[in-house]
Amino acid sequence: MNSKNTGFNTICTHVGEIEDKQFKGAISPIYLSTSYAFEDVDIKRYPRYFNTPNQEALCKKIARLEKGEASLIFGSGMAAISTALLAFLRKGDHIVLQRTLYGGTANLVNEEFSKYGIEYSFVDSQDARGFEDKIKENTKVIYIETPSNPLLTITDISAISALAKKKGIITMIDNTFASPVNQNPIELGIDIVIHSATKYLGGHSDILAGAVVSSEKNMDQIFHLAKNLGGSLSDFTVWMLERSIKTLGLRVKQQNKNAKKMAKWLQKHTDIKAVYYPGLKSHPDYELAKKQMKGFGGMLSFELKEGLDASKFQKELKLIKSSMSLAGVESTILSPTLTSHALLTEEERKHQGISDGLLRFSVGIEESEDLMEDIEQALQKIKILELEH
């Protein structure tokens, strides 16, 4: 299964499988042992060293999907992000990050980096020139996230990677929102790709995990820190994640299709003030998204028109769940102000364009007509409630 021409769904299904030699089962067996032999073995296996049979096999699958040489899986997306960053940053180093990041990443940088003597600068634009202006002699890493959370802004991946290579700087990207189905940053020159595997890779809202993909050399550097920080994943969760990735291509393609339909419908709706989705031609980054993405993703955000209460609207939804995470097969909605970006100050959220009325919509695999009907009935109910008051 090493052919470069192997199809995406075939990779999802078969790469990284463990053969059941004893019973010839159709799926990978699960090895739950936390203790393995150390004498007369080729590999000394230990869960914290990311090399149990299930860990090792899953890493091969994720690396192939992201077109990297190697990968590691972690106990959460933040474990993956923090380990990758700290593996390449030391006291006295500097990092440049885009401002529109997942709130947990921004909070990690704001609260922890100064303790380690790591300098940082945030860039307000997605333009490569904005990043270049922030680069210093001690800059070691550029970190981006595209599409961004929650406003779906698009950063030019090729431009950022070209800039970094010219300066000898490592590039990292959070590719969670796109997933490997829609975007492969390594092909566009990025050094290190990070995922919250809790999201699209897991896809069923029942797994907490993270993943990092890069070259063998970079992953070796990340591994040496990772084994000390101890952010490895239990083998039962590893097994569940390997199972879930088998349907990744099928799930995400349906979510892409549904999200585009929902974005177009919401854009025309008289009760909707604004819609943020890179697959809309009205999106300022539409042409760039079309250039570097294979699909526009299953995530969008929108704001209700003035006078309509976003919190009451969410409570009236029957099919779409108000829920903290995203990317499951079920559609979910949340307020970034109260969840993903709650750790940011009100001023920081305002600076990023995140209003209190903004709603982030993770579109699932349901029939789009049913989702439209649910949104419509919720809007009608809150309008009646407003009239009664």
CSV table of N, CA and C in Angstrom, one decimal, residues 103-192:
chain,number,residue,atom,x,y,z
A,103,GLY,N,-8.8,29.8,20.1
A,103,GLY,CA,-8.6,30.5,21.3
A,103,GLY,C,-7.7,29.8,22.3
A,104,GLY,N,-7.7,28.5,22.3
A,104,GLY,CA,-6.8,27.8,23.1
A,104,GLY,C,-5.3,28.0,22.8
A,105,THR,N,-5.0,28.1,21.5
A,105,THR,CA,-3.7,28.3,21.0
A,105,THR,C,-3.2,29.7,21.4
A,106,ALA,N,-4.1,30.7,21.2
A,106,ALA,CA,-3.7,32.1,21.6
A,106,ALA,C,-3.5,32.2,23.1
A,107,ASN,N,-4.3,31.5,23.8
A,107,ASN,CA,-4.2,31.5,25.3
A,107,ASN,C,-2.9,30.9,25.8
A,108,LEU,N,-2.5,29.8,25.1
A,108,LEU,CA,-1.2,29.1,25.4
A,108,LEU,C,-0.1,30.1,25.2
A,109,VAL,N,-0.1,30.8,24.1
A,109,VAL,CA,1.0,31.8,23.8
A,109,VAL,C,1.0,32.9,24.8
A,110,ASN,N,-0.2,33.5,25.0
A,110,ASN,CA,-0.3,34.7,25.9
A,110,ASN,C,0.0,34.4,27.4
A,111,GLU,N,-0.4,33.2,27.8
A,111,GLU,CA,-0.2,32.9,29.3
A,111,GLU,C,1.1,32.1,29.6
A,112,GLU,N,1.6,31.4,28.7
A,112,GLU,CA,2.7,30.5,29.0
A,112,GLU,C,4.1,30.9,28.4
A,113,PHE,N,4.1,31.5,27.2
A,113,PHE,CA,5.4,31.7,26.5
A,113,PHE,C,6.3,32.6,27.3
A,114,SER,N,5.8,33.6,27.9
A,114,SER,CA,6.7,34.6,28.6
A,114,SER,C,7.4,33.9,29.8
A,115,LYS,N,6.8,32.8,30.3
A,115,LYS,CA,7.4,32.1,31.4
A,115,LYS,C,8.7,31.4,31.0
A,116,TYR,N,8.7,31.0,29.7
A,116,TYR,CA,9.8,30.3,29.1
A,116,TYR,C,10.8,31.2,28.4
A,117,GLY,N,10.5,32.5,28.4
A,117,GLY,CA,11.4,33.5,27.8
A,117,GLY,C,11.3,33.5,26.3
A,118,ILE,N,10.1,33.1,25.8
A,118,ILE,CA,9.9,33.0,24.3
A,118,ILE,C,9.1,34.3,23.9
A,119,GLU,N,9.6,35.0,22.9
A,119,GLU,CA,9.0,36.2,22.4
A,119,GLU,C,8.0,35.8,21.3
A,120,TYR,N,7.0,36.6,21.2
A,120,TYR,CA,6.0,36.4,20.2
A,120,TYR,C,5.3,37.6,19.6
A,121,SER,N,4.9,37.6,18.4
A,121,SER,CA,4.2,38.7,17.7
A,121,SER,C,3.0,38.1,16.9
A,122,PHE,N,1.9,38.8,17.1
A,122,PHE,CA,0.7,38.4,16.3
A,122,PHE,C,0.6,39.3,15.1
A,123,VAL,N,0.1,38.7,14.0
A,123,VAL,CA,-0.1,39.5,12.8
A,123,VAL,C,-1.6,39.7,12.5
A,124,ASP,N,-2.0,40.9,12.3
A,124,ASP,CA,-3.4,41.2,12.1
A,124,ASP,C,-4.0,40.8,10.8
A,125,SER,N,-3.1,40.7,9.8
A,125,SER,CA,-3.6,40.4,8.4
A,125,SER,C,-3.2,38.9,8.1
A,126,GLN,N,-3.8,38.4,7.0
A,126,GLN,CA,-3.4,37.1,6.5
A,126,GLN,C,-2.3,37.2,5.4
A,127,ASP,N,-1.9,38.4,5.1
A,127,ASP,CA,-1.0,38.7,4.0
A,127,ASP,C,0.4,38.4,4.4
A,128,ALA,N,1.2,37.8,3.5
A,128,ALA,CA,2.5,37.4,3.8
A,128,ALA,C,3.4,38.6,4.2
A,129,ARG,N,3.1,39.8,3.6
A,129,ARG,CA,3.9,41.0,4.0
A,129,ARG,C,3.7,41.3,5.4
A,130,GLY,N,2.5,41.1,6.0
A,130,GLY,CA,2.3,41.3,7.4
A,130,GLY,C,3.1,40.5,8.3
A,131,PHE,N,3.3,39.2,7.8
A,131,PHE,CA,4.2,38.3,8.6
A,131,PHE,C,5.7,38.7,8.5
A,132,GLU,N,6.1,39.1,7.3
A,132,GLU,CA,7.4,39.5,7.0
A,132,GLU,C,7.8,40.7,7.9
A,133,ASP,N,6.9,41.6,8.1
A,133,ASP,CA,7.1,42.8,8.9
A,133,ASP,C,7.4,42.5,10.4
A,134,LYS,N,6.9,41.3,10.8
A,134,LYS,CA,7.1,40.9,12.2
A,134,LYS,C,8.3,40.0,12.5
A,135,ILE,N,8.9,39.6,11.4
A,135,ILE,CA,10.1,38.7,11.6
A,135,ILE,C,11.3,39.4,12.1
A,136,LYS,N,11.9,38.8,13.1
A,136,LYS,CA,13.1,39.3,13.7
A,136,LYS,C,14.3,38.4,13.5
A,137,GLU,N,15.5,38.8,13.9
A,137,GLU,CA,16.7,37.9,13.8
A,137,GLU,C,16.5,36.6,14.5
A,138,ASN,N,15.8,36.6,15.6
A,138,ASN,CA,15.6,35.4,16.5
A,138,ASN,C,14.3,34.7,16.2
A,139,THR,N,13.6,35.0,15.1
A,139,THR,CA,12.4,34.3,14.7
A,139,THR,C,12.7,32.9,14.3
A,140,LYS,N,12.1,31.9,14.9
A,140,LYS,CA,12.3,30.5,14.6
A,140,LYS,C,11.1,29.8,14.0
A,141,VAL,N,9.9,30.3,14.3
A,141,VAL,CA,8.7,29.6,13.8
A,141,VAL,C,7.7,30.7,13.3
A,142,ILE,N,7.0,30.3,12.2
A,142,ILE,CA,5.7,31.0,11.8
A,142,ILE,C,4.6,30.0,11.9
A,143,TYR,N,3.5,30.5,12.6
A,143,TYR,CA,2.4,29.6,12.9
A,143,TYR,C,1.1,30.2,12.3
A,144,ILE,N,0.4,29.4,11.5
A,144,ILE,CA,-0.8,29.9,10.9
A,144,ILE,C,-1.9,28.8,11.1
A,145,GLU,N,-3.2,29.3,10.8
A,145,GLU,CA,-4.4,28.4,10.8
A,145,GLU,C,-5.3,28.9,9.7
A,146,THR,N,-5.6,28.0,8.8
A,146,THR,CA,-6.4,28.3,7.7
A,146,THR,C,-7.2,27.1,7.2
A,147,PRO,N,-8.5,27.2,7.0
A,147,PRO,CA,-9.4,28.4,7.4
A,147,PRO,C,-9.3,28.6,8.9
A,148,SER,N,-9.5,29.9,9.3
A,148,SER,CA,-9.4,30.2,10.7
A,148,SER,C,-10.7,30.0,11.5
A,149,ASN,N,-10.5,29.9,12.8
A,149,ASN,CA,-11.6,29.7,13.7
A,149,ASN,C,-11.9,31.0,14.4
A,150,PRO,N,-13.1,31.6,14.4
A,150,PRO,CA,-14.3,31.1,13.8
A,150,PRO,C,-14.7,31.8,12.5
A,151,LEU,N,-14.0,32.7,12.0
A,151,LEU,CA,-14.4,33.6,10.9
A,151,LEU,C,-14.1,33.1,9.5
A,152,LEU,N,-13.4,31.9,9.4
A,152,LEU,CA,-13.1,31.3,8.2
A,152,LEU,C,-12.3,32.2,7.2
A,153,THR,N,-11.3,32.9,7.8
A,153,THR,CA,-10.4,33.7,6.9
A,153,THR,C,-9.4,32.7,6.3
A,154,ILE,N,-8.8,33.1,5.2
A,154,ILE,CA,-7.9,32.2,4.5
A,154,ILE,C,-6.5,32.9,4.4
A,155,THR,N,-5.5,32.1,4.8
A,155,THR,CA,-4.1,32.6,4.7
A,155,THR,C,-3.5,31.9,3.5
A,156,ASP,N,-2.6,32.6,2.7
A,156,ASP,CA,-2.0,32.1,1.6
A,156,ASP,C,-0.8,31.2,2.0
A,157,ILE,N,-1.1,29.9,2.0
A,157,ILE,CA,-0.1,28.9,2.5
A,157,ILE,C,1.2,28.9,1.7
A,158,SER,N,1.1,29.0,0.4
A,158,SER,CA,2.3,28.9,-0.4
A,158,SER,C,3.2,30.2,-0.2
A,159,ALA,N,2.5,31.3,0.0
A,159,ALA,CA,3.3,32.6,0.2
A,159,ALA,C,4.0,32.6,1.5
A,160,ILE,N,3.3,32.0,2.6
A,160,ILE,CA,3.9,32.0,3.9
A,160,ILE,C,5.1,31.0,3.9
A,161,SER,N,4.9,29.8,3.3
A,161,SER,CA,6.0,28.9,3.2
A,161,SER,C,7.2,29.4,2.5
A,162,ALA,N,7.0,30.1,1.3
A,162,ALA,CA,8.1,30.7,0.6
A,162,ALA,C,8.8,31.7,1.4
A,163,LEU,N,8.1,32.5,2.1
A,163,LEU,CA,8.7,33.5,2.9
A,163,LEU,C,9.6,32.9,4.0
A,164,ALA,N,9.0,31.9,4.7
A,164,ALA,CA,9.8,31.2,5.7
A,164,ALA,C,11.0,30.5,5.2
A,165,LYS,N,10.9,29.8,4.1
A,165,LYS,CA,12.1,29.1,3.5
A,165,LYS,C,13.2,30.1,3.2
A,166,LYS,N,12.8,31.3,2.7
A,166,LYS,CA,13.8,32.3,2.4
A,166,LYS,C,14.5,32.8,3.6
A,167,LYS,N,13.8,32.8,4.7
A,167,LYS,CA,14.4,33.3,6.0
A,167,LYS,C,15.0,32.1,6.9
A,168,GLY,N,14.8,30.9,6.5
A,168,GLY,CA,15.2,29.8,7.3
A,168,GLY,C,14.4,29.6,8.5
A,169,ILE,N,13.1,29.7,8.4
A,169,ILE,CA,12.2,29.6,9.5
A,169,ILE,C,11.3,28.4,9.3
A,170,ILE,N,11.0,27.7,10.4
A,170,ILE,CA,10.1,26.6,10.4
A,170,ILE,C,8.6,27.1,10.3
A,171,THR,N,7.8,26.4,9.5
A,171,THR,CA,6.4,26.8,9.4
A,171,THR,C,5.5,25.7,10.0
A,172,MET,N,4.5,26.1,10.7
A,172,MET,CA,3.5,25.2,11.3
A,172,MET,C,2.1,25.7,10.9
A,173,ILE,N,1.2,24.7,10.7
A,173,ILE,CA,-0.2,25.1,10.4
A,173,ILE,C,-1.1,24.2,11.2
A,174,ASP,N,-2.2,24.8,11.7
A,174,ASP,CA,-3.3,24.1,12.2
A,174,ASP,C,-4.3,23.8,11.1
A,175,ASN,N,-4.3,22.6,10.7
A,175,ASN,CA,-5.1,22.2,9.5
A,175,ASN,C,-6.5,21.5,9.9
A,176,THR,N,-6.9,21.7,11.1
A,176,THR,CA,-8.1,21.1,11.6
A,176,THR,C,-9.3,21.3,10.8
A,177,PHE,N,-9.6,22.6,10.6
A,177,PHE,CA,-10.8,23.0,9.9
A,177,PHE,C,-10.9,22.5,8.5
A,178,ALA,N,-9.8,22.4,7.8
A,178,ALA,CA,-9.8,21.9,6.4
A,178,ALA,C,-9.9,20.4,6.4
A,179,SER,N,-9.1,19.7,7.2
A,179,SER,CA,-8.9,18.3,7.2
A,179,SER,C,-8.1,17.9,6.0
A,180,PRO,N,-7.5,16.7,6.0
A,180,PRO,CA,-6.6,16.3,4.9
A,180,PRO,C,-7.5,16.1,3.6
A,181,VAL,N,-8.8,16.0,3.7
A,181,VAL,CA,-9.7,15.8,2.6
A,181,VAL,C,-9.6,17.1,1.7
A,182,ASN,N,-9.6,18.2,2.3
A,182,ASN,CA,-9.7,19.5,1.6
A,182,ASN,C,-8.4,20.3,1.4
A,183,GLN,N,-7.3,19.9,2.2
A,183,GLN,CA,-6.1,20.7,2.1
A,183,GLN,C,-4.9,19.9,2.6
A,184,ASN,N,-3.8,19.9,1.8
A,184,ASN,CA,-2.6,19.2,2.2
A,184,ASN,C,-1.5,20.2,2.2
A,185,PRO,N,-1.2,20.9,3.3
A,185,PRO,CA,-0.3,22.0,3.4
A,185,PRO,C,1.2,21.6,3.1
A,186,ILE,N,1.6,20.3,3.4
A,186,ILE,CA,2.9,19.9,3.1
A,186,ILE,C,3.2,20.0,1.6
A,187,GLU,N,2.2,19.7,0.8
A,187,GLU,CA,2.4,19.9,-0.7
A,187,GLU,C,2.6,21.4,-1.1
A,188,LEU,N,2.2,22.3,-0.2
A,188,LEU,CA,2.3,23.7,-0.5
A,188,LEU,C,3.5,24.3,0.2
A,189,GLY,N,4.3,23.4,0.8
A,189,GLY,CA,5.6,23.9,1.4
A,189,GLY,C,5.7,24.1,2.9
A,190,ILE,N,4.6,23.8,3.6
A,190,ILE,CA,4.6,23.9,5.1
A,190,ILE,C,5.4,22.7,5.7
A,191,ASP,N,6.1,23.0,6.8
A,191,ASP,CA,6.9,22.0,7.4
A,191,ASP,C,6.2,21.1,8.3
A,192,ILE,N,5.3,21.6,9.1
A,192,ILE,CA,4.6,20.8,10.2
A,192,ILE,C,3.1,21.1,10.1
